[in-house]
mmCIF file of C-alpha atoms in Angstrom:
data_model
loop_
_atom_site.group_PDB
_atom_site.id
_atom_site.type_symbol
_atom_site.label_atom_id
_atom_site.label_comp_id
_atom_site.label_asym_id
_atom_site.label_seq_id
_atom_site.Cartn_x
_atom_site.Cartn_y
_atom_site.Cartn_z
ATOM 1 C CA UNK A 1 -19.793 -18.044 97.010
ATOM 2 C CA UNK A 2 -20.346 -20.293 100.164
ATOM 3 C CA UNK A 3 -18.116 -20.567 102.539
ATOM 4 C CA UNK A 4 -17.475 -24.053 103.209
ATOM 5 C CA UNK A 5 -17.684 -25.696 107.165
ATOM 6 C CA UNK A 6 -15.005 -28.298 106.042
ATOM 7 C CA UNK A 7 -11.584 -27.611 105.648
ATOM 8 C CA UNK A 8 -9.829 -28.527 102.225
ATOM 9 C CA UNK A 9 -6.103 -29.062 101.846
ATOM 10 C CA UNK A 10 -4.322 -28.117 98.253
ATOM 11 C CA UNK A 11 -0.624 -28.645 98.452
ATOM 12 C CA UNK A 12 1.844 -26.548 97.392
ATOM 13 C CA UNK A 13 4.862 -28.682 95.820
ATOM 14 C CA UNK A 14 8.100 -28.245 97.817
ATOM 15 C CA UNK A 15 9.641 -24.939 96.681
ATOM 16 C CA UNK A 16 12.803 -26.088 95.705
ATOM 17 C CA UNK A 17 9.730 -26.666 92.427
ATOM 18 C CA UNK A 18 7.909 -23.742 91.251
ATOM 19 C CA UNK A 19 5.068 -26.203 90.134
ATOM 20 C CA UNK A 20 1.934 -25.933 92.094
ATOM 21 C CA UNK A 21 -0.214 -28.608 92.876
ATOM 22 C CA UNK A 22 -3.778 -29.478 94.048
ATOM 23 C CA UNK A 23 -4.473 -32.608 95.786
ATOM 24 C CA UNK A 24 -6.746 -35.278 94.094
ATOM 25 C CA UNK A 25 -9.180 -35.060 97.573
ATOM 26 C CA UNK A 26 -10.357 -33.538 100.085
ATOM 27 C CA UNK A 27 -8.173 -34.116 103.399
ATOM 28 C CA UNK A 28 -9.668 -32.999 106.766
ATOM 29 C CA UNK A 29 -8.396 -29.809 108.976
ATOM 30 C CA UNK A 30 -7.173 -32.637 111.828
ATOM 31 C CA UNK A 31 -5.146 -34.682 108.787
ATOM 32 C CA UNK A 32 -1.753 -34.489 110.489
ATOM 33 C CA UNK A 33 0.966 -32.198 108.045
ATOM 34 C CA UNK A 34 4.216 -33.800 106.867
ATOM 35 C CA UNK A 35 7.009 -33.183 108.608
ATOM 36 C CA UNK A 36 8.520 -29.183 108.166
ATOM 37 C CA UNK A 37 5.233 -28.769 106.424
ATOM 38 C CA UNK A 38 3.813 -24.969 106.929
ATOM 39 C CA UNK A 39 -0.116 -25.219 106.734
ATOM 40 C CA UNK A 40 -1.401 -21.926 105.332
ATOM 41 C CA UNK A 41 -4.939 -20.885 105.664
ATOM 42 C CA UNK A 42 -7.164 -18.856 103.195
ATOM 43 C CA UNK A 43 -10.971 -18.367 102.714
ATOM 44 C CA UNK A 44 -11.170 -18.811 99.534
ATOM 45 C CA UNK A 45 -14.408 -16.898 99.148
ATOM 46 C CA UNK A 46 -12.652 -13.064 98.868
ATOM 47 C CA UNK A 47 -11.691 -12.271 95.510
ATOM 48 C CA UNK A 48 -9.793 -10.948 93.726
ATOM 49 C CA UNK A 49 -7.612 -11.747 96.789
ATOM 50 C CA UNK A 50 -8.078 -15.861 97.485
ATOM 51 C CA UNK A 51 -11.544 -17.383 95.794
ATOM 52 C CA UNK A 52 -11.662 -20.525 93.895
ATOM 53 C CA UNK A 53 -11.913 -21.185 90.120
ATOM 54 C CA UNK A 54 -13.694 -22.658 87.684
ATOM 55 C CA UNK A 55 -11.183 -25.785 87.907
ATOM 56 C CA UNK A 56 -11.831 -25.514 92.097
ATOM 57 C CA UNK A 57 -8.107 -24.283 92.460
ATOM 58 C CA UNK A 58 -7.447 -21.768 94.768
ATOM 59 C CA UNK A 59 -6.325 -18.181 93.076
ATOM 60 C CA UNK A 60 -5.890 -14.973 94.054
ATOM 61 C CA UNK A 61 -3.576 -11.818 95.347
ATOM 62 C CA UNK A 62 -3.212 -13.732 98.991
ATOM 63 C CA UNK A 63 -2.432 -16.575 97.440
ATOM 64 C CA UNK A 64 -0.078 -15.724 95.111
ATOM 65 C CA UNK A 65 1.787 -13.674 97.673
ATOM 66 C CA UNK A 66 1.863 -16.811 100.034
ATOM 67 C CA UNK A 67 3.500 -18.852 97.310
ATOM 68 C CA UNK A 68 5.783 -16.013 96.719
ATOM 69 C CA UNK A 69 6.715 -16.120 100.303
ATOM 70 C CA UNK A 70 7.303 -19.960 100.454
ATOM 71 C CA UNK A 71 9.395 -19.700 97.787
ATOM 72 C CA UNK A 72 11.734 -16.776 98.839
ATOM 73 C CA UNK A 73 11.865 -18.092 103.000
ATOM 74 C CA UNK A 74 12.357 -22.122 100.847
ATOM 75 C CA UNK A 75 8.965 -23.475 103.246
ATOM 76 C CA UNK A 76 7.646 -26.239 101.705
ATOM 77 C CA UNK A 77 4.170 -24.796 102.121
ATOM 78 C CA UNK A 78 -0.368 -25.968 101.291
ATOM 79 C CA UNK A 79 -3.069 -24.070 101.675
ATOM 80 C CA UNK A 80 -6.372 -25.255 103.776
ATOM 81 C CA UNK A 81 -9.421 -23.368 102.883
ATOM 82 C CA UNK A 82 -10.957 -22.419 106.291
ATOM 83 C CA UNK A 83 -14.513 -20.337 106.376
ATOM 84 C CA UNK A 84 -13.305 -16.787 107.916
ATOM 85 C CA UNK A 85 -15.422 -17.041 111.461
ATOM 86 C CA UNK A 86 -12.675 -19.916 112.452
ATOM 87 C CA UNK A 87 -9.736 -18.669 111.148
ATOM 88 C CA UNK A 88 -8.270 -17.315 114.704
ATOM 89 C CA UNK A 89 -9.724 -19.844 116.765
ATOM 90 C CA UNK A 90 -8.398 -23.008 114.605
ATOM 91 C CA UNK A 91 -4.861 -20.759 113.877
ATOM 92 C CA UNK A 92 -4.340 -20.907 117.724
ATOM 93 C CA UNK A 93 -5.847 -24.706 118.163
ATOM 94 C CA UNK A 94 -3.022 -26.039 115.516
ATOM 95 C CA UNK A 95 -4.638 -26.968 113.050
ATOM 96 C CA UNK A 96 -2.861 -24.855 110.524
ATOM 97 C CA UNK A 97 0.158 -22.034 111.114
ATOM 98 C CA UNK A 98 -0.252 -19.138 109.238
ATOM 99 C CA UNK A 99 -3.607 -17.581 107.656
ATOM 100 C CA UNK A 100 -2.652 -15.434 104.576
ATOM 101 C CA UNK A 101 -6.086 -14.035 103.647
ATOM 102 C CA UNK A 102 -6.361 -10.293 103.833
ATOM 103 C CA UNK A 103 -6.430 -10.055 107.767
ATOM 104 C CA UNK A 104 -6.576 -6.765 109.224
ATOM 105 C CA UNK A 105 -4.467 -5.876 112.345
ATOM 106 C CA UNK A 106 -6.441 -4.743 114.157
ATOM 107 C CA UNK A 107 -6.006 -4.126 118.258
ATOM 108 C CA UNK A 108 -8.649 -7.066 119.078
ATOM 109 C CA UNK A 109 -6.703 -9.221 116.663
ATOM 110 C CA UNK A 110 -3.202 -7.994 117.736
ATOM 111 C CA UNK A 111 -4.392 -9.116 121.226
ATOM 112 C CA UNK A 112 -4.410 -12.758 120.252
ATOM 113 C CA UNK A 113 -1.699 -13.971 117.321
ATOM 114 C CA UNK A 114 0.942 -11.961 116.302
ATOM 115 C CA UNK A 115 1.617 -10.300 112.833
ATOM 116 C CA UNK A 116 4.112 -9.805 110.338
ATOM 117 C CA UNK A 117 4.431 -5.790 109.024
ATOM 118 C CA UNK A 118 2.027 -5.108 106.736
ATOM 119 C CA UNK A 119 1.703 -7.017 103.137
ATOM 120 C CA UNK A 120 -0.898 -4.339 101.695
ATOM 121 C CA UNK A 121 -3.044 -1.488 102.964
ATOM 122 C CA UNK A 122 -6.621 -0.626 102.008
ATOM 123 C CA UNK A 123 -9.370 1.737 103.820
ATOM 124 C CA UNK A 124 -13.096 1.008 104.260
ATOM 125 C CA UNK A 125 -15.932 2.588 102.068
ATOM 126 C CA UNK A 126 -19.352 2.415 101.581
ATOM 127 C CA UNK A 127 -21.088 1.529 98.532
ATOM 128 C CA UNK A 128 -24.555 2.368 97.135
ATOM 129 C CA UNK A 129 -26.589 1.517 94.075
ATOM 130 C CA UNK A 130 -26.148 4.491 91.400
ATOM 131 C CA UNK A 131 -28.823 6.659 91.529
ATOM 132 C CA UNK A 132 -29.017 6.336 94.626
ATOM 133 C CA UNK A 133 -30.884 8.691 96.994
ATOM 134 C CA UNK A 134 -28.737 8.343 99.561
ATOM 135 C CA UNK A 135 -27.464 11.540 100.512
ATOM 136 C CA UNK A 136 -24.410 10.891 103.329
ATOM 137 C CA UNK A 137 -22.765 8.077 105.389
ATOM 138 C CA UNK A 138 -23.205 9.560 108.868
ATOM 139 C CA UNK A 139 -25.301 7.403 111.370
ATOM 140 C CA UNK A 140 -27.894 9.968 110.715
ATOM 141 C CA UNK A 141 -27.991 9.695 107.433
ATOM 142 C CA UNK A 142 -28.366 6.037 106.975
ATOM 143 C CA UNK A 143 -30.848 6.135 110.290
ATOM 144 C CA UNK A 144 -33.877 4.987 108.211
ATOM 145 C CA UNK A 145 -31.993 2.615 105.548
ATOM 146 C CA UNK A 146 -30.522 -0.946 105.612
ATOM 147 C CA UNK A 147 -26.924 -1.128 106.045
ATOM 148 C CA UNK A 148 -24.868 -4.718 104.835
ATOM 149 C CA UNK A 149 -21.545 -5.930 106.290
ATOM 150 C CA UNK A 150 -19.939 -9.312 106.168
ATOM 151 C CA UNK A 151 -19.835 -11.668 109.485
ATOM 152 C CA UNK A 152 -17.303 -11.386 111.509
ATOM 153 C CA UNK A 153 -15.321 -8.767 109.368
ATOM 154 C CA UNK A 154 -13.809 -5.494 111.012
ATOM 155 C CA UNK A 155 -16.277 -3.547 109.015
ATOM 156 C CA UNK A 156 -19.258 -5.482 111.052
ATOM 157 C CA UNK A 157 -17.429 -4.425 114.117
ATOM 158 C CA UNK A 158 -17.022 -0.849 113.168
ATOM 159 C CA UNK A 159 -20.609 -0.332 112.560
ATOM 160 C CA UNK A 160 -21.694 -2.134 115.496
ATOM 161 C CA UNK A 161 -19.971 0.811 117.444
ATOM 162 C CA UNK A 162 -20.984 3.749 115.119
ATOM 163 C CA UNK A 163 -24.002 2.359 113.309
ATOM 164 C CA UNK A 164 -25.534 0.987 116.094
ATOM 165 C CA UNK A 165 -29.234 2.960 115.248
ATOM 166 C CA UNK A 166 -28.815 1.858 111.588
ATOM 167 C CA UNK A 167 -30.838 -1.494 110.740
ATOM 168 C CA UNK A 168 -28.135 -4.100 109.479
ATOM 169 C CA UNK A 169 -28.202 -6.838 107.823
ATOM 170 C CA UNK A 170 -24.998 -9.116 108.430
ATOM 171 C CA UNK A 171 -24.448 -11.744 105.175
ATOM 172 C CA UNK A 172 -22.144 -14.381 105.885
ATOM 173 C CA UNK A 173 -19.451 -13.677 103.068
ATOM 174 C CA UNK A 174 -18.620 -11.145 100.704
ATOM 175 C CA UNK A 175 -20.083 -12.443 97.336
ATOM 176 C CA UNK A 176 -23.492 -12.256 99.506
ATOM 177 C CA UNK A 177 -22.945 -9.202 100.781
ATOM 178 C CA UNK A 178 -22.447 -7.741 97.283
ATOM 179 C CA UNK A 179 -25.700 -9.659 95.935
ATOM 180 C CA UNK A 180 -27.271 -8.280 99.024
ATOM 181 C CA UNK A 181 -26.836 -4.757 97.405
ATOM 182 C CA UNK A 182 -27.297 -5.441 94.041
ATOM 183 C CA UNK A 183 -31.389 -7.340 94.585
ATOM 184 C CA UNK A 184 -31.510 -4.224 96.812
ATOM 185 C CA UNK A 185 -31.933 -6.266 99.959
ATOM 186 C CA UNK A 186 -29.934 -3.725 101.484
ATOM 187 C CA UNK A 187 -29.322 0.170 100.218
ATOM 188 C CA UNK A 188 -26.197 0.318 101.287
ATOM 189 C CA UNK A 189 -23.131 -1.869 102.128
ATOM 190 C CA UNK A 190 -19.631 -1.002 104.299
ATOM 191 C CA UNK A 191 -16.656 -2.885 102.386
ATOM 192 C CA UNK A 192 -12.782 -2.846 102.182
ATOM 193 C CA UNK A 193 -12.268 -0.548 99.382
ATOM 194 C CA UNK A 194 -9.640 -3.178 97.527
ATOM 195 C CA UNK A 195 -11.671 -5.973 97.723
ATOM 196 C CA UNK A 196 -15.241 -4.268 96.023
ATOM 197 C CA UNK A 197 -12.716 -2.723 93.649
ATOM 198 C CA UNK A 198 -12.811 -6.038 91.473
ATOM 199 C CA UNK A 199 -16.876 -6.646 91.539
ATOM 200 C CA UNK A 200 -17.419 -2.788 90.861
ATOM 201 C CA UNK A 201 -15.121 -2.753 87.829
ATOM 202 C CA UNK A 202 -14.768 -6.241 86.919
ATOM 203 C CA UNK A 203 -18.446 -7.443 86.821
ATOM 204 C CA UNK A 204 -21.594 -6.957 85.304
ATOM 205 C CA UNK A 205 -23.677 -7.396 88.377
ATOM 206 C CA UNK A 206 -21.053 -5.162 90.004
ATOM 207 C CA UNK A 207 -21.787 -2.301 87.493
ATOM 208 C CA UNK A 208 -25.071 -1.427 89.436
ATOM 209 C CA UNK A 209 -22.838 -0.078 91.926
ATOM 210 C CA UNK A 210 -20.711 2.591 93.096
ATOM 211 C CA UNK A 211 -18.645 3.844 95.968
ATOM 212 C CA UNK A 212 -20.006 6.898 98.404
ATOM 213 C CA UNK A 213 -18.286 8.946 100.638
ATOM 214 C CA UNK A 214 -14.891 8.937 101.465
ATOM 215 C CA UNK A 215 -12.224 6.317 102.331
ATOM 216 C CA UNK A 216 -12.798 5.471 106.077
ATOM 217 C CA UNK A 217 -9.223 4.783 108.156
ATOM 218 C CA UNK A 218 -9.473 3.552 111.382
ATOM 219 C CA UNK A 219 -6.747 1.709 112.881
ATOM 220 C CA UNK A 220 -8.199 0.510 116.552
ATOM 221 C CA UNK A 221 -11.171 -1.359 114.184
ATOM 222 C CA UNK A 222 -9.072 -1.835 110.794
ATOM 223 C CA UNK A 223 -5.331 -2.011 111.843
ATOM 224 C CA UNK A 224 -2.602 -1.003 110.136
ATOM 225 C CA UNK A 225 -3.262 -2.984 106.801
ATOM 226 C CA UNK A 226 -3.331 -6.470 106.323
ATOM 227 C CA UNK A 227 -0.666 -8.813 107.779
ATOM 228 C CA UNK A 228 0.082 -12.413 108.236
ATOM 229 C CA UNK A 229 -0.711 -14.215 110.898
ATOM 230 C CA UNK A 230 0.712 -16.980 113.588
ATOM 231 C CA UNK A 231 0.756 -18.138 116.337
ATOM 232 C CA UNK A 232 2.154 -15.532 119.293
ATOM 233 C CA UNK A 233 4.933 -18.254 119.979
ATOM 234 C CA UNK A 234 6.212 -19.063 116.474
ATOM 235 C CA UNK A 235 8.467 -16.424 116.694
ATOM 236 C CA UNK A 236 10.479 -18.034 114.302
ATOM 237 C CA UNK A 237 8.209 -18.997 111.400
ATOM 238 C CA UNK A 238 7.237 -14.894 111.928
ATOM 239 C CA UNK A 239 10.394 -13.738 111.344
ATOM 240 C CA UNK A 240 11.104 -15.804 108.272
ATOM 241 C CA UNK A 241 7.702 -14.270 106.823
ATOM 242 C CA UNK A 242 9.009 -11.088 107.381
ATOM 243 C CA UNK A 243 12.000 -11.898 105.816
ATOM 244 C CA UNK A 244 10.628 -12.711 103.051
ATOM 245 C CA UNK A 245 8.371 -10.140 102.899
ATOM 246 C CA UNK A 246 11.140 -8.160 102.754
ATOM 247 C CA UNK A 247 12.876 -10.288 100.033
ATOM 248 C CA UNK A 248 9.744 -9.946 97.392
ATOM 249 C CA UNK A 249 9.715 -6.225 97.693
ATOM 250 C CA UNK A 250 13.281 -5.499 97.266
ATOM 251 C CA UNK A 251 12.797 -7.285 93.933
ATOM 252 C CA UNK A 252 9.751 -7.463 91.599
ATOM 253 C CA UNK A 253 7.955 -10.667 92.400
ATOM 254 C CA UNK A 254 5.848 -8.051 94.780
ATOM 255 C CA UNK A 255 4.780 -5.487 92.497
ATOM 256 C CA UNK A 256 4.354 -7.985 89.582
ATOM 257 C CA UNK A 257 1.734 -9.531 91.179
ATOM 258 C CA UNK A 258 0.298 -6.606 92.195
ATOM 259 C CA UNK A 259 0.169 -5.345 88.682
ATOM 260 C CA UNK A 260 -1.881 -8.756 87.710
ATOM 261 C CA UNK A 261 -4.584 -7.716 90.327
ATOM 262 C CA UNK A 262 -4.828 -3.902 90.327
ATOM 263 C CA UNK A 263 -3.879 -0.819 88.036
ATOM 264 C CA UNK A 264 -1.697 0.887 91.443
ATOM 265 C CA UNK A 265 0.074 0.002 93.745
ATOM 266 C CA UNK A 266 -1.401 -1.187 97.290
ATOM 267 C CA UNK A 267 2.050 -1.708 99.366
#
């Protein structure tokens, strides 16, 4: 799936609704919000959490989380669709307020917007081809193999610093990444665990695939989970997020909709 340069606005109906709905056009990042309006930003290209449907509607476990969030902090909330390499620069320029779309905490990140607590946790793995002759994961092992990671992703950061020898390819979002390993343009790919979990065991291309080696925490390059982010002076929009966040998982809106994305629990 592409990741598009433009950025596409589908608004969320007031929540004193529940009904969601998608604008008729396309409106531009710049388009100016309506008043008390909280502009939420997603990729849209990172599923099972935020990708776009057959219908072009945004779906997904960020997403659904984000409307769950709306609802319980009553934000009148839309989503804008912005590719992942400007998501911090165009958070801190205005042109949205919050991005909702599986973004780790980590230190670099932490140094420029600031985070609610964490809304899920997943590790890093690697994932080869079955059959495989791929023996380990070490720099070592991989020294005369092709390694894949996704631009601008912690995981391309991580190997940059301890894959450094290791010939990389860097695809510019995750559908390509897993295509990438699949056509065997690469042997072997560095994901987050959660999101490969859905084109591993949800997909027929994804069956070629499987994970190797062991979960890989690191919390300097992959933070503490994934949080939301705003700007590090909208101390108050933060701290209704985290209310809220605190709101879903006291009751079951949370874990119901992680129950319609996964088989256990990722809080």
């Amino acid at each position: 799936m592409l990741r598009s340069k433009s950025v596409t606005l589908l608004r969320l109906a007031a929540f004193g609704c529940l009904a969601y709905l998608a604008c008729g056009g396309a409106q531009a990042a710049s388009a100016a919000p309506k008043a008390g309006t909280v502009r939420i930003a997603v990729e849209g290209a990172f599923p099972p959490f935020n990708y776009l449907d057959s219908a072009n509607q945004l779906q997904g476990f960020d997403v659904d989380v984000a409307k769950a969030l709306c609802q319980a902090a009553e934000l009148t909330c839309e989503f804008v669709i912005q590719e992942w390499t400007g998501m911090i620069p165009n958070l801190l320029s205005g042109q949205y307020d919050a991005i909702v779309s599986s973004m780790s905490m980590s230190a670099e990140r932490r140094a420029k917007v600031a985070f609610t607590r964490k809304y899920y946790d997943s590790p890093s793995v690697f994932i080869v081809r079955k059959g495989s002759a791929v023996t380990g994961t070490s720099a070592d092992d991989l020294k005369d193999l092709k390694l894949g990671v996704t631009s601008a992703t912690s995981q391309q950061a991580y190997t940059k610093q301890f894959y450094g020898s290791v010939s990389t390819t860097v695809f510019p979002a995750s559908p390509d990444l897993y295509k990438g390993l699949a056509d065997e343009t690469v042997d072997i790919i560095l994901e987050d665990k959660l999101a490969v979990y859905d084109w591993l065991a949800n997909t027929k291309a994804g069956s070629c695939c499987e994970f190797k080696g062991g979960d890989i925490k690191n919390a300097e390059y992959f933070g503490d989970g994934a949080g939301i982010a705003v700007r590090p002076t909208d101390d108050a929009l933060l701290a209704k997020f985290n209310a809220a966040l605190d709101a879903i998982q006291a009751n079951d809106t949370y874990d119901t909709i992680n129950a319609k994305y996964f088989p256990f629990s990722i809080r």
